[in-house]
Coordinates of C-alpha atoms in Angstrom, one line a residue:
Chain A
X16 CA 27.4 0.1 -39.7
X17 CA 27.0 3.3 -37.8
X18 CA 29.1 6.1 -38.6
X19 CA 28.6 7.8 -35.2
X20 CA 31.0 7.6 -32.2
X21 CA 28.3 7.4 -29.1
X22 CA 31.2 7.1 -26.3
X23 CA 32.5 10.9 -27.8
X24 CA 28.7 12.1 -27.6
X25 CA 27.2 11.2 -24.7
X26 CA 27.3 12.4 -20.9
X27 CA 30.0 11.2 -18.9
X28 CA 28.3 12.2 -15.8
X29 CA 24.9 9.9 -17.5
X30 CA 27.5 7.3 -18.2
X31 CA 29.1 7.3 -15.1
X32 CA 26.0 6.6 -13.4
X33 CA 25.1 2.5 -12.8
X34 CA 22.0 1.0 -12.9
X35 CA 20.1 0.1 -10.4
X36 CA 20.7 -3.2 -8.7
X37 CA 17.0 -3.6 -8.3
X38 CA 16.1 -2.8 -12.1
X39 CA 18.8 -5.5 -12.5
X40 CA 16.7 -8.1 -10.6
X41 CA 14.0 -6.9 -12.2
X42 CA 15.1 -8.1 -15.7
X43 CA 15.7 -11.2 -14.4
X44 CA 12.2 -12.1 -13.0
X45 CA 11.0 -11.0 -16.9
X46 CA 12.7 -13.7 -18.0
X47 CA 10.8 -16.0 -16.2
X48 CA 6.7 -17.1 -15.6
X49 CA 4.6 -17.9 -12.9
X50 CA 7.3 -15.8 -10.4
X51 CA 5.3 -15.1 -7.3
X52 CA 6.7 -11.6 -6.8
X53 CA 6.8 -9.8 -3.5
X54 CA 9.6 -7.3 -4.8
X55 CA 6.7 -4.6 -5.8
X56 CA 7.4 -0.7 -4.4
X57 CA 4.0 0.6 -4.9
X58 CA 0.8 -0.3 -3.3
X59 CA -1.7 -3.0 -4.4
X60 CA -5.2 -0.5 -3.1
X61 CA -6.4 0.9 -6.5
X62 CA -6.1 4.7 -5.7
X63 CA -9.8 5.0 -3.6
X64 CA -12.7 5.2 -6.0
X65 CA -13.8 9.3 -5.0
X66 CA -10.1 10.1 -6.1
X67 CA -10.5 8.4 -9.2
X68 CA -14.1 10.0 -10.1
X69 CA -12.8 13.6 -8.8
X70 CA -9.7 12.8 -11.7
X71 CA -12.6 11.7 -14.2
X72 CA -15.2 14.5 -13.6
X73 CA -11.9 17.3 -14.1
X74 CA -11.6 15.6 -17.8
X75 CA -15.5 16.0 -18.1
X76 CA -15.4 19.8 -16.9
X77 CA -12.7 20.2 -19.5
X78 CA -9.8 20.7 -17.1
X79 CA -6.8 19.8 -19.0
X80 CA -4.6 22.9 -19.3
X81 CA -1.5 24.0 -17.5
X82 CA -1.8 24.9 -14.0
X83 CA 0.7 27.7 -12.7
X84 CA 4.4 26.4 -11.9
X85 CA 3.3 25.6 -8.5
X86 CA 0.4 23.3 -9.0
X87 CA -2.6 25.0 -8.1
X88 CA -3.4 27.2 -5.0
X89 CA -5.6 25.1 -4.1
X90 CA -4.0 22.0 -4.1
X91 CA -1.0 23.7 -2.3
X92 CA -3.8 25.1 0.2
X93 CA -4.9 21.4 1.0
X94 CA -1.2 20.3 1.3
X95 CA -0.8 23.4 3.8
X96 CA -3.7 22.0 5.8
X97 CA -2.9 18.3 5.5
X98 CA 0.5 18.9 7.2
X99 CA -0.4 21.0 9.5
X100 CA -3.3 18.8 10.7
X101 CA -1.5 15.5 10.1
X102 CA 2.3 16.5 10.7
X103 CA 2.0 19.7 13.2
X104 CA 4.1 21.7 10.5
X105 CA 3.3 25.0 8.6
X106 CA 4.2 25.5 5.3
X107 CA 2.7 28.8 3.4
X108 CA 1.0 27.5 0.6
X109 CA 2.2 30.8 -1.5
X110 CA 5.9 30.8 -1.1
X111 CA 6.9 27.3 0.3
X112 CA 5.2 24.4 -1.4
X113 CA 5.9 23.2 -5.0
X114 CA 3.5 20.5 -6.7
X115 CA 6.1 17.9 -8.2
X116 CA 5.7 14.7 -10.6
X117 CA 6.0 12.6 -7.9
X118 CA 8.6 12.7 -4.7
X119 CA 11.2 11.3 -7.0
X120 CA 11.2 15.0 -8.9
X121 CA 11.1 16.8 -5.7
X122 CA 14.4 15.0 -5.0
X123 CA 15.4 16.0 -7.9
X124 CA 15.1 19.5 -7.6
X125 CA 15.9 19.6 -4.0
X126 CA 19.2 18.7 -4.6
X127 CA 19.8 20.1 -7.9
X128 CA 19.0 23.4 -6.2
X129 CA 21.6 22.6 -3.4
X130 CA 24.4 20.6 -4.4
X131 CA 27.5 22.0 -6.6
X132 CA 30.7 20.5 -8.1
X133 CA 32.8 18.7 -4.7
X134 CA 29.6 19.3 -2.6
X135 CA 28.9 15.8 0.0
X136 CA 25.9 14.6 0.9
X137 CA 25.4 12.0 3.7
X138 CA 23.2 9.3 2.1
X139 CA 22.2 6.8 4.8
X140 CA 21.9 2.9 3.3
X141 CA 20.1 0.8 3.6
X142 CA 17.9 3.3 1.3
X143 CA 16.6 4.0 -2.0
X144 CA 18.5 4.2 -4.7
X145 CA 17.8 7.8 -6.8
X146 CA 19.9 9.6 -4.3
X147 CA 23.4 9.2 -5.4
X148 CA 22.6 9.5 -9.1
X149 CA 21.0 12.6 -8.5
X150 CA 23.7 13.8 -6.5
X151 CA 26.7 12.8 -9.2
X152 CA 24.6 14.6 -12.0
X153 CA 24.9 17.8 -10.1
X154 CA 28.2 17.1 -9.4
X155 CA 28.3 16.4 -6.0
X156 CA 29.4 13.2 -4.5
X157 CA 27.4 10.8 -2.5
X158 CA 28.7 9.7 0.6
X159 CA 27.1 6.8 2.0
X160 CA 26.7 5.9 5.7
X161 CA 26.0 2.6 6.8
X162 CA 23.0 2.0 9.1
X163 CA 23.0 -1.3 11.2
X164 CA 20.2 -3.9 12.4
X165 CA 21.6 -3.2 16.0
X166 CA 20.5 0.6 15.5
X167 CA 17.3 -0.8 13.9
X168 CA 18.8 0.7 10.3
X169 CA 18.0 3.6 12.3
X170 CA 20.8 7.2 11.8
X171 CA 22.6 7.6 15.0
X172 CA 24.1 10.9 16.3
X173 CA 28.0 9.5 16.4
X174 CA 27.8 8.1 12.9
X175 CA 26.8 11.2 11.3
X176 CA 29.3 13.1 13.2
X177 CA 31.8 10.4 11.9
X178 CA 30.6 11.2 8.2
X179 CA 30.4 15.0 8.3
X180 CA 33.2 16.9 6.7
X181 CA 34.1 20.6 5.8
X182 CA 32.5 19.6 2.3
X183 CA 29.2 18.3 3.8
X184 CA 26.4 20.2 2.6
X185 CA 23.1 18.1 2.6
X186 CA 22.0 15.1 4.6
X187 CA 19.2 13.3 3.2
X188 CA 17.0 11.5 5.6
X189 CA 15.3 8.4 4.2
X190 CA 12.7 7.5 6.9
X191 CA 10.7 5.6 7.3
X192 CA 12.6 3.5 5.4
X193 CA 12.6 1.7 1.9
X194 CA 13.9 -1.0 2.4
X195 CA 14.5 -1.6 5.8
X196 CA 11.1 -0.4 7.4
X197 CA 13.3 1.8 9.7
X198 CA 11.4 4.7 11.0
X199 CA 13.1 7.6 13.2
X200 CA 11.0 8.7 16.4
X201 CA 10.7 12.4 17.8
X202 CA 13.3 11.6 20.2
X203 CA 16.5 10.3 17.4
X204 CA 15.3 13.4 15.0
X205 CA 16.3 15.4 18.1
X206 CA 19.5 13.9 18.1
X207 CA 20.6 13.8 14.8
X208 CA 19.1 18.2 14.9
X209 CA 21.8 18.2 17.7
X210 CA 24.5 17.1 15.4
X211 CA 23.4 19.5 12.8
X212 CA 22.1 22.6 14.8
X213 CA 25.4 24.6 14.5
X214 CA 26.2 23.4 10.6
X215 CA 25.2 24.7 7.6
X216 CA 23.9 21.2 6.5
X217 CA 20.3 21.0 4.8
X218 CA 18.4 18.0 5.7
X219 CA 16.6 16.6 2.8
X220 CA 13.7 14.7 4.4
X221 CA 12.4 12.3 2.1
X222 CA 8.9 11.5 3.9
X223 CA 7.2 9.4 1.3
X224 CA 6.3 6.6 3.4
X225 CA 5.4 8.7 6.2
X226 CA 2.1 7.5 6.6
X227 CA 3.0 4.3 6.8
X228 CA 3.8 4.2 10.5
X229 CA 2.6 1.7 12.7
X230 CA 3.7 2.2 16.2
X231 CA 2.7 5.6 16.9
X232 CA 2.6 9.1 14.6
X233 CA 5.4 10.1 12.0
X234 CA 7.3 12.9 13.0
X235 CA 8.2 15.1 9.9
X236 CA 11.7 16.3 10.2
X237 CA 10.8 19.9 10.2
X238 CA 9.1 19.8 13.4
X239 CA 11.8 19.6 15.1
X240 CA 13.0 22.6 17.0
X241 CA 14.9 24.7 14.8
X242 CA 15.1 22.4 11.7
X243 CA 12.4 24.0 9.8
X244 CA 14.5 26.7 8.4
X245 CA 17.2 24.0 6.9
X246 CA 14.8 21.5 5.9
X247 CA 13.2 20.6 2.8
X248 CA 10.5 18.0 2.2
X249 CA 9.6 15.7 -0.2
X250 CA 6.3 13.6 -0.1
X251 CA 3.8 12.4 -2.4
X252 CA 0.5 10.9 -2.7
X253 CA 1.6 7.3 -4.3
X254 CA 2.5 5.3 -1.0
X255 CA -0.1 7.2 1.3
X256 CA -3.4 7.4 -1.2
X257 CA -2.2 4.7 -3.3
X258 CA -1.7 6.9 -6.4
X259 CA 1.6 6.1 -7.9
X260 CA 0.3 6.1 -11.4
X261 CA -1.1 9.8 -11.3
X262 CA 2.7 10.7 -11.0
X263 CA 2.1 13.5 -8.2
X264 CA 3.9 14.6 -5.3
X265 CA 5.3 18.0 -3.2
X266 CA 8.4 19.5 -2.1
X267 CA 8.1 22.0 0.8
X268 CA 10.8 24.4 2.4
X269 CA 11.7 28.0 3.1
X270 CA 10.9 30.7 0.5
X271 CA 14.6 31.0 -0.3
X272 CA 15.2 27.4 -1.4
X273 CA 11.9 26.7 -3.1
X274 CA 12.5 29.8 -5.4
X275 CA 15.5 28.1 -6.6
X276 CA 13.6 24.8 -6.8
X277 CA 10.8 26.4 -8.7
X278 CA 13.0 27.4 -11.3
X279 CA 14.5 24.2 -12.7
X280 CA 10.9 22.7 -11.8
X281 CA 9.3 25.5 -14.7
X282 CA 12.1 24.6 -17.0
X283 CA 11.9 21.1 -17.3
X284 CA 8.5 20.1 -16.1
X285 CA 6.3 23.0 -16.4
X286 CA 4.1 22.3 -13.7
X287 CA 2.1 18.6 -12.8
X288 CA -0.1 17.0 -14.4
X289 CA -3.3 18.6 -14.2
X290 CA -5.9 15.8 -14.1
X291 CA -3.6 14.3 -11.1
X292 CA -3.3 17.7 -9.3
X293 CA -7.4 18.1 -9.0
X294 CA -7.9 14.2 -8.1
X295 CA -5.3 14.6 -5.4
X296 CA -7.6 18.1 -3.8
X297 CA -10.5 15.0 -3.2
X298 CA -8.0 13.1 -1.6
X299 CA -6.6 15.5 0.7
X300 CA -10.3 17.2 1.4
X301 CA -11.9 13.7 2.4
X302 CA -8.6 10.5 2.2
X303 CA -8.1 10.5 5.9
X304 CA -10.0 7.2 6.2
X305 CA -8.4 6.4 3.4
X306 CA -5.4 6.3 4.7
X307 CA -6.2 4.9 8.0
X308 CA -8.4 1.9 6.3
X309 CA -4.7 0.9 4.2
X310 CA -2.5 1.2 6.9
X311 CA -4.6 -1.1 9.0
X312 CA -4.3 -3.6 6.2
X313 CA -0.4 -3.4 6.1
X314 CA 0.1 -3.7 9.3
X315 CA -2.1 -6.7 9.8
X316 CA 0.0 -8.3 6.8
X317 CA 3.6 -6.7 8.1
X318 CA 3.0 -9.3 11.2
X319 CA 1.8 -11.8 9.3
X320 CA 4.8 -11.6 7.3
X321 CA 7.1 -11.1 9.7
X322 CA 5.8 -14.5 12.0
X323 CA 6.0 -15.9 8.7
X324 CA 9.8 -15.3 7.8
X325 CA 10.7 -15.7 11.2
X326 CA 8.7 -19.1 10.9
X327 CA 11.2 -20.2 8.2
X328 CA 14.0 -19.5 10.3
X329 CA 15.1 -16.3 8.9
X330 CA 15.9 -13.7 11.3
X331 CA 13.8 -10.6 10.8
X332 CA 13.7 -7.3 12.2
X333 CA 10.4 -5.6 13.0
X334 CA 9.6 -2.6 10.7
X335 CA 7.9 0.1 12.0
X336 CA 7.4 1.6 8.7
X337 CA 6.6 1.6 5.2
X338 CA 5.7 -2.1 3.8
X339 CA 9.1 -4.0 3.4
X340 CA 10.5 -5.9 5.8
X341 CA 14.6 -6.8 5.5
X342 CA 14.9 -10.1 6.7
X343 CA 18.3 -11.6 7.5
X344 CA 18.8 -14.0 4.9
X345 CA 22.8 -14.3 5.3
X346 CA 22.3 -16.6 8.0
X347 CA 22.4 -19.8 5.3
X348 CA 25.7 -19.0 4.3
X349 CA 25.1 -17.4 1.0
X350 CA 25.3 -13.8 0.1
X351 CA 22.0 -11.9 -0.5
X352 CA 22.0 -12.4 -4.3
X353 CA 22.9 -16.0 -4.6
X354 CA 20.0 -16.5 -1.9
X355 CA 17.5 -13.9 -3.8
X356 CA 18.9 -16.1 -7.8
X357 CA 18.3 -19.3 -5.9
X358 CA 15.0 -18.5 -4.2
X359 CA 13.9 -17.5 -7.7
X360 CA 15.2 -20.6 -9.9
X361 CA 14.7 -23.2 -7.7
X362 CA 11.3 -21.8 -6.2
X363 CA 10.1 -19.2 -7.8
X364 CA 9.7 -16.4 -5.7
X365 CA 10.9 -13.0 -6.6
X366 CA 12.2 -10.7 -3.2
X367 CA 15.3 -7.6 -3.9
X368 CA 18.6 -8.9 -2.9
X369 CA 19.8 -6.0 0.1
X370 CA 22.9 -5.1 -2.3
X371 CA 20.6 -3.2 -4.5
X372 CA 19.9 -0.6 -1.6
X373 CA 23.8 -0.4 -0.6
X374 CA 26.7 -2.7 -0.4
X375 CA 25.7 -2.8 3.7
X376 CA 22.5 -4.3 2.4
X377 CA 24.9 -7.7 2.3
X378 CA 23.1 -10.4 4.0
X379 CA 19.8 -8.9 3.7
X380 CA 16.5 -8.9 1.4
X381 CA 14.0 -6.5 0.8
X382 CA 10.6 -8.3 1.0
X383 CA 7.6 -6.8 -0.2
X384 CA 4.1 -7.1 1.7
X385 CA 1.8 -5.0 -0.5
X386 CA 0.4 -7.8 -2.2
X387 CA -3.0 -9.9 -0.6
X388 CA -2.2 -12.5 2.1
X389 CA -3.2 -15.2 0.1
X390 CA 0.0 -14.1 -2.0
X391 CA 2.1 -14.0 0.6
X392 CA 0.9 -17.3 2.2
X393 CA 1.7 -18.8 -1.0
X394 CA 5.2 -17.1 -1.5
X395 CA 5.8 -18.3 2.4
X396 CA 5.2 -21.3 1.6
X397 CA 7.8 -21.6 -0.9
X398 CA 10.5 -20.1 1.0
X399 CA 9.9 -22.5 4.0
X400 CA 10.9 -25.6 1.8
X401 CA 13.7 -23.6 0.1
X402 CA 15.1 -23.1 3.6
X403 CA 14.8 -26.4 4.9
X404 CA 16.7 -27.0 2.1
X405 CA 19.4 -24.6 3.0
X406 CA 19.7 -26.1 5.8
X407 CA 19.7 -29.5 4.8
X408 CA 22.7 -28.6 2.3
X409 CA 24.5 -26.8 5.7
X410 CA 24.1 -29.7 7.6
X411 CA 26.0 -32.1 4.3
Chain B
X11 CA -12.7 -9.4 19.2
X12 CA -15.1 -7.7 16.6
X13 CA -11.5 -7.3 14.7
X14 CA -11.4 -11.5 14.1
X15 CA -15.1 -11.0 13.0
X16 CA -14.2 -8.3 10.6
X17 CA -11.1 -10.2 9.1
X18 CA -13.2 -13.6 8.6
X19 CA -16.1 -11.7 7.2
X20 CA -13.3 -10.6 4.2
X21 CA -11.8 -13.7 4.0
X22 CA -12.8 -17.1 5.3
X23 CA -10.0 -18.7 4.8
X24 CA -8.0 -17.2 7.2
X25 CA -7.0 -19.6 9.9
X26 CA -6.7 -19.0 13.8
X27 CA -2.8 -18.9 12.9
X28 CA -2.9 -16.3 10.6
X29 CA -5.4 -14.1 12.4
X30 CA -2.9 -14.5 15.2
X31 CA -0.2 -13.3 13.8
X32 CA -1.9 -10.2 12.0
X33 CA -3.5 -9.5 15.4
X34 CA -0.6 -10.4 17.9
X35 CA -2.9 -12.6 19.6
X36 CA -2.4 -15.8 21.4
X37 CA -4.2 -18.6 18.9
X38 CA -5.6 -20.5 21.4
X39 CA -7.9 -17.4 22.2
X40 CA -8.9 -16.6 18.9
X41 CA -9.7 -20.4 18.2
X42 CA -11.9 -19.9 21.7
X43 CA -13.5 -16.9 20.4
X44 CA -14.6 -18.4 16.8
X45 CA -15.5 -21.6 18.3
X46 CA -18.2 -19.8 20.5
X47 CA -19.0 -17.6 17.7
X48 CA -19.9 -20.7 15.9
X49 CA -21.8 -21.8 18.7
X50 CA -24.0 -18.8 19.4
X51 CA -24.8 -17.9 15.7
X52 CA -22.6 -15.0 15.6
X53 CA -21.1 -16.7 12.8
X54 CA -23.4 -18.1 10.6
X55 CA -21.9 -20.0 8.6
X56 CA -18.9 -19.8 5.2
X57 CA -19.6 -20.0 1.7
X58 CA -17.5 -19.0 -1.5
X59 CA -18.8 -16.3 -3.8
X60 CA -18.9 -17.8 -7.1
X61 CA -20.1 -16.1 -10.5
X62 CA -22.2 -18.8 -12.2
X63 CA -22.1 -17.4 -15.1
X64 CA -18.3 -18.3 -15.5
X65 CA -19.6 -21.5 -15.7
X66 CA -22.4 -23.4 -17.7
X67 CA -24.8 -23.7 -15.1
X68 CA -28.1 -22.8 -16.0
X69 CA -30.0 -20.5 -12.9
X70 CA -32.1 -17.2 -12.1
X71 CA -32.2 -15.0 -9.5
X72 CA -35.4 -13.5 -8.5
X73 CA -36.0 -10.3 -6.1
X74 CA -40.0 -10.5 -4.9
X75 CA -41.5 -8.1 -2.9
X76 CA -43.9 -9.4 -0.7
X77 CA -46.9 -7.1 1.3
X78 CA -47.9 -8.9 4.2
X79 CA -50.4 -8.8 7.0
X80 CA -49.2 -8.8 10.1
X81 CA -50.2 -11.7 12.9
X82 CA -51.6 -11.3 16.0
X83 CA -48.6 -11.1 18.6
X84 CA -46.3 -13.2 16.1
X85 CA -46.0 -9.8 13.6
X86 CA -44.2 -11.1 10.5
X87 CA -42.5 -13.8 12.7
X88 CA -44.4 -16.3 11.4
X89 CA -45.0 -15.6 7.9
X90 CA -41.1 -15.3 7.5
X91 CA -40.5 -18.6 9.2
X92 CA -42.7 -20.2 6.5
X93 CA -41.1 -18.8 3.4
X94 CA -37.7 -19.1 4.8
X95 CA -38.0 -23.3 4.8
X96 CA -38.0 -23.4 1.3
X97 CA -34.6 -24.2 0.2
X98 CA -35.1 -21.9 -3.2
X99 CA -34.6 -19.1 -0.8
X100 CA -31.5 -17.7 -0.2
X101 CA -32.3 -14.5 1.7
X102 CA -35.2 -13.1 3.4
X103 CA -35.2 -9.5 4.7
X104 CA -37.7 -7.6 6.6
X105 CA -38.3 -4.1 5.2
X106 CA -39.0 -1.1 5.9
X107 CA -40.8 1.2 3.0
X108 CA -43.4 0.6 0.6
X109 CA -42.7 -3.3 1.1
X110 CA -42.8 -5.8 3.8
X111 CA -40.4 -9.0 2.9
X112 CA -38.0 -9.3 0.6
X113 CA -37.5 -12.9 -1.0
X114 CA -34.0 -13.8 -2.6
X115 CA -35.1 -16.6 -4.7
X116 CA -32.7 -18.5 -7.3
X117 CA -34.0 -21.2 -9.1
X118 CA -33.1 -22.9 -12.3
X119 CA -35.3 -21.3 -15.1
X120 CA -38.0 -18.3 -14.5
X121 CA -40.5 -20.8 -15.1
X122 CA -39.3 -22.5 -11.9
X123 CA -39.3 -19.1 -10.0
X124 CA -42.5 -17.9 -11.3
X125 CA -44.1 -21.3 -10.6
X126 CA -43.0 -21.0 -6.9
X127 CA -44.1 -17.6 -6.4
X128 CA -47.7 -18.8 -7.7
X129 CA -47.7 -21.9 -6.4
X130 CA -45.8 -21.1 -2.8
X131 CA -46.1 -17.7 -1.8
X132 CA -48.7 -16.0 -3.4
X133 CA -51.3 -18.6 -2.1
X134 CA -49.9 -17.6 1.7
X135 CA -52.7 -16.3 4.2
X136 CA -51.0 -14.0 5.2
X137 CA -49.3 -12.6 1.7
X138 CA -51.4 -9.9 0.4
X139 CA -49.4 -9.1 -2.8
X140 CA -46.4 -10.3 -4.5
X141 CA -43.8 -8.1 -7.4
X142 CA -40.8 -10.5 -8.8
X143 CA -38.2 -9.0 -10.7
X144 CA -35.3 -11.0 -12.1
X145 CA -31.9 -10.1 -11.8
X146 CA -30.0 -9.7 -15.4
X147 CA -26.8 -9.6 -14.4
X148 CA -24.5 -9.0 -11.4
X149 CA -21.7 -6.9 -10.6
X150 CA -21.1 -7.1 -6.8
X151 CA -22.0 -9.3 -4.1
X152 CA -20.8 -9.0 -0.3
X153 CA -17.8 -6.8 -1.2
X154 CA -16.5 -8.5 -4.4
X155 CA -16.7 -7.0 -8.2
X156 CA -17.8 -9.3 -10.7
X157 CA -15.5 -10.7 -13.9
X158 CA -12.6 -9.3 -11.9
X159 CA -9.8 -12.0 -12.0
X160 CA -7.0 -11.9 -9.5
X161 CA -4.9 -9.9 -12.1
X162 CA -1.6 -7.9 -10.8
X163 CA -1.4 -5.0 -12.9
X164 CA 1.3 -3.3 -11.3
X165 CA 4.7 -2.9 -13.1
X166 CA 8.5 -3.9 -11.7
X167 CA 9.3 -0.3 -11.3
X168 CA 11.9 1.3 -9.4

């Protein structure tokens, strides 16, 4: 028997925290074989073969010591150049960009750097789910504001002005959107900037999928009139190079906030990993096609999927962004996780119930399209005959 | 409409319905549009890409160079015509460089193969020298990696 009293030892704050719903489903598909998944959040393109041979000639050359903090200046160079030529947005590679492991650590240190005891931050949901933790470990609280399928999941002006209080200090904007596919256009960003022009909110503009934008270009945030000087960005190179594996991603904003960042960035990471921060120089120097040749692909398969869905009788909203789409599955009568448990035990497909992303995810389903289309014909298939079911059971 | 092309090119089992949907185009039209593809030769034909060697079939592959003369106002024309008719042929290319055809040949053992360049091509009028060289092993063909399986290897992962 052990001697040791864990409850008395460990973080209450750590303790606090609950798991997420999606790591919950998760466990449950491990449980089981032959699942046809679609609940994947990273992209099925192996990272482009140039990336991968620029990561393997580095180990050759012997590159495989620290780099500075930062990540390299040369990397931060090509980041400077890829959003300014991509994004129309300057960022000095010297003083306002920080190589991260991954966006999920420039989160991190974004609001780690921002938020204090009884600080709020305005977390839009539908959205991912690191957010809130983050925000309760630096002793902040997360206030969530719902987003609505009328709105297309998108932020509106009068709900953040309902949401913003004397305590508000950060807004984190999730868009486009996992795992609603909501993406914000020039034209909203100028309205929420309205809201928050005369505030001393921060806008933490969590830009991951923001190459994955089908009807148009992505506007960043901090192209906005005015908003550069209160926003910090966080991107990476998994969803838009395919490299999720190489763990590597940026955070950008003024000098005075990435001096902060930097610090808890050299105390508890260092810097990067090396091998991923000279791959990710090829990628930026010569991905563009890259990118364009993936996108094409997802977008083919986000209508396929969505005709598909739509096919079966679920209602679905058309994404603009990323590659989920959040179909209505409420309309049987069942809430999204007795729908997402049934779908799995009775026909063995795998999609996120929409609790996992926020309790306004009710009624919803994150569905996953970065898998072949012979995958998701198959997985369509299967849903089509459980929902003829439902509906055969509705009509008993 | 070179977008359908492209999309059955990678994948032949797409139907009109699905191309539809991934294109947002009426079906009707994009059955229309293959149908005359079909028609005109613009699509060949479909075949699956399958790795013999997965299986215990016994076969060769054979690359020959072939250095031909040319015919009066018919060029290769001809010539190509003639070795294209044999069924052991599976592609014929005209080339430029040190080389004038190029024979894709599969046949069951290299006996077979070396018997028909002997017996078949060499002996050609026109044919003024033959190289074969046997494939040992593959590792792509039109687009697809060899003893790759359709293996996921991504994680569940947050």
């Amino acid at each position: 028997m052990s001697l040791m009293d864990y409850s008395k030892v460990l973080s209450k704050k750590t303790c606090n925290i609950k798991p997420s719903g999606i790591r919950k489903f998760f466990d449950l598909l491990e449980t089981m074989q032959g699942v046809i998944s679609l609940t994947v959040g990273q992209p099925d393109f192996p990272t482009p073969w140039h990336v991968r041979d620029a990561g393997i000639f580095s180990l050759e050359k012997g590159y495989t010591y620290y780099t500075s903090n930062a990540g390299t200046l040369e990397l931060r160079r090509e980041i400077s150049k890829y959003l300014s030529r991509r994004f129309d947005i300057e960022y000095d590679p010297k003083t306002e960009i920080t190589v991260t492991v991954g966006g999920s650590e420039a989160i991190d240190i974004a609001i780690r750097a921002i938020i204090e005891e009884g600080d709020e931050v305005i977390v839009p949901e539908p959205s991912f789910v690191c957010y809130g933790p983050i925000v309760s470990l630096a002793g902040g609280k997360a206030v969530p504001l719902e987003t609505v399928e009328e709105d297309g999941f998108k932020l509106t002006a009068e709900r953040l002005k309902s949401a913003i209080t004397d305590k508000t200090k950060m807004l984190v904007l999730p868009f486009p959107n996992n795992p609603t596919g909501a993406v914000m256009t020039r034209r909203e960003l100028e309205k929420i900037a309205e809201v928050i022009r005369n505030t001393n909110i921060i806008v933490l503009s969590d830009e991951i999928y923001g190459e994955l934008t089908y009807n148009g270009r992505h506007t960043s945030f901090a192209s906005i009139d005015g908003m550069h000087e209160r926003t910090i960005l966080t991107s990476g190179f998994s969803k838009a190079y395919s490299m999720t594996g190489w763990r590597l991603g940026y955070v950008c904003a003024p000098r005075e906030i990435t001096e902060q960042m930097l610090k808890i960035h050299q105390y508890a990471i260092m810097c990067a990993p090396t091998t991923s921060q000279l791959a990710a120089i090829e990628a930026l120097k010569n991905g563009d096609g890259d990118i364009e040749m993936m996108k094409a692909e997802y977008d083919r398969r986000r209508r396929y999927i969505v005709d598909g869905l739509r096919d079966c009788g679920i209602p679905c909203f058309e994404p603009d962004g990323a590659f989920y789409v959040f179909p209505k599955v409420g309309v049987f009568g069942l809430s999204s996780e007795e729908f997402c448990e049934r779908l799995l035990y009775e026909y063995n497909v795998a999609i996120v119930p929409g609790t996992a992303f926020g309790e306004c995810g009710e009624g919803y389903a994150r569905v996953s399209y970065a898998y072949s289309v012979k995958h998701i014909t198959k997985a369509l298939e299967q849903i089509k005959l459980f929902t003829e079911k439902l509906r055969q059971e509705q009509q008993q | 409409m070179n977008d359908i092309l492209k999309l059955l090119e990678k994948d032949a089992h797409l139907t009109p319905e699905m191309i539809s949907s991934m294109l947002k185009k009426e079906t009707g039209d994009i059955k229309k549009y293959i149908d005359e593809c079909e028609k005109d030769g613009t699509i060949v034909g479909y075949q699956a890409i399958i790795d013999w060697d997965k299986t215990d079939r016994e076969y060769v592959t054979a690359l020959i160079e072939l250095k031909i003369t040319p015919q009066r106002e018919l060029g290769f024309d001809r010539v190509a015509e003639k070795i294209y008719n044999y069924p052991e042929v599976q592609s014929l290319y005209l080339m430029s460089g040190g080389f004038d055809l190029a024979v894709i040949i599969e046949g069951k053992t290299m006996r077979q193969v070396a018997f028909f360049v002997a017996e078949k091509l060499a002996p050609m009028e026109s044919v003024v020298s033959t190289a074969t060289h046997f494939v040992l092993r593959k590792y792509k063909d039109k687009g697809f990696i060899y003893g790759e399986g359709e293996i996921d290897m991504r994680d569940e992962c947050l």
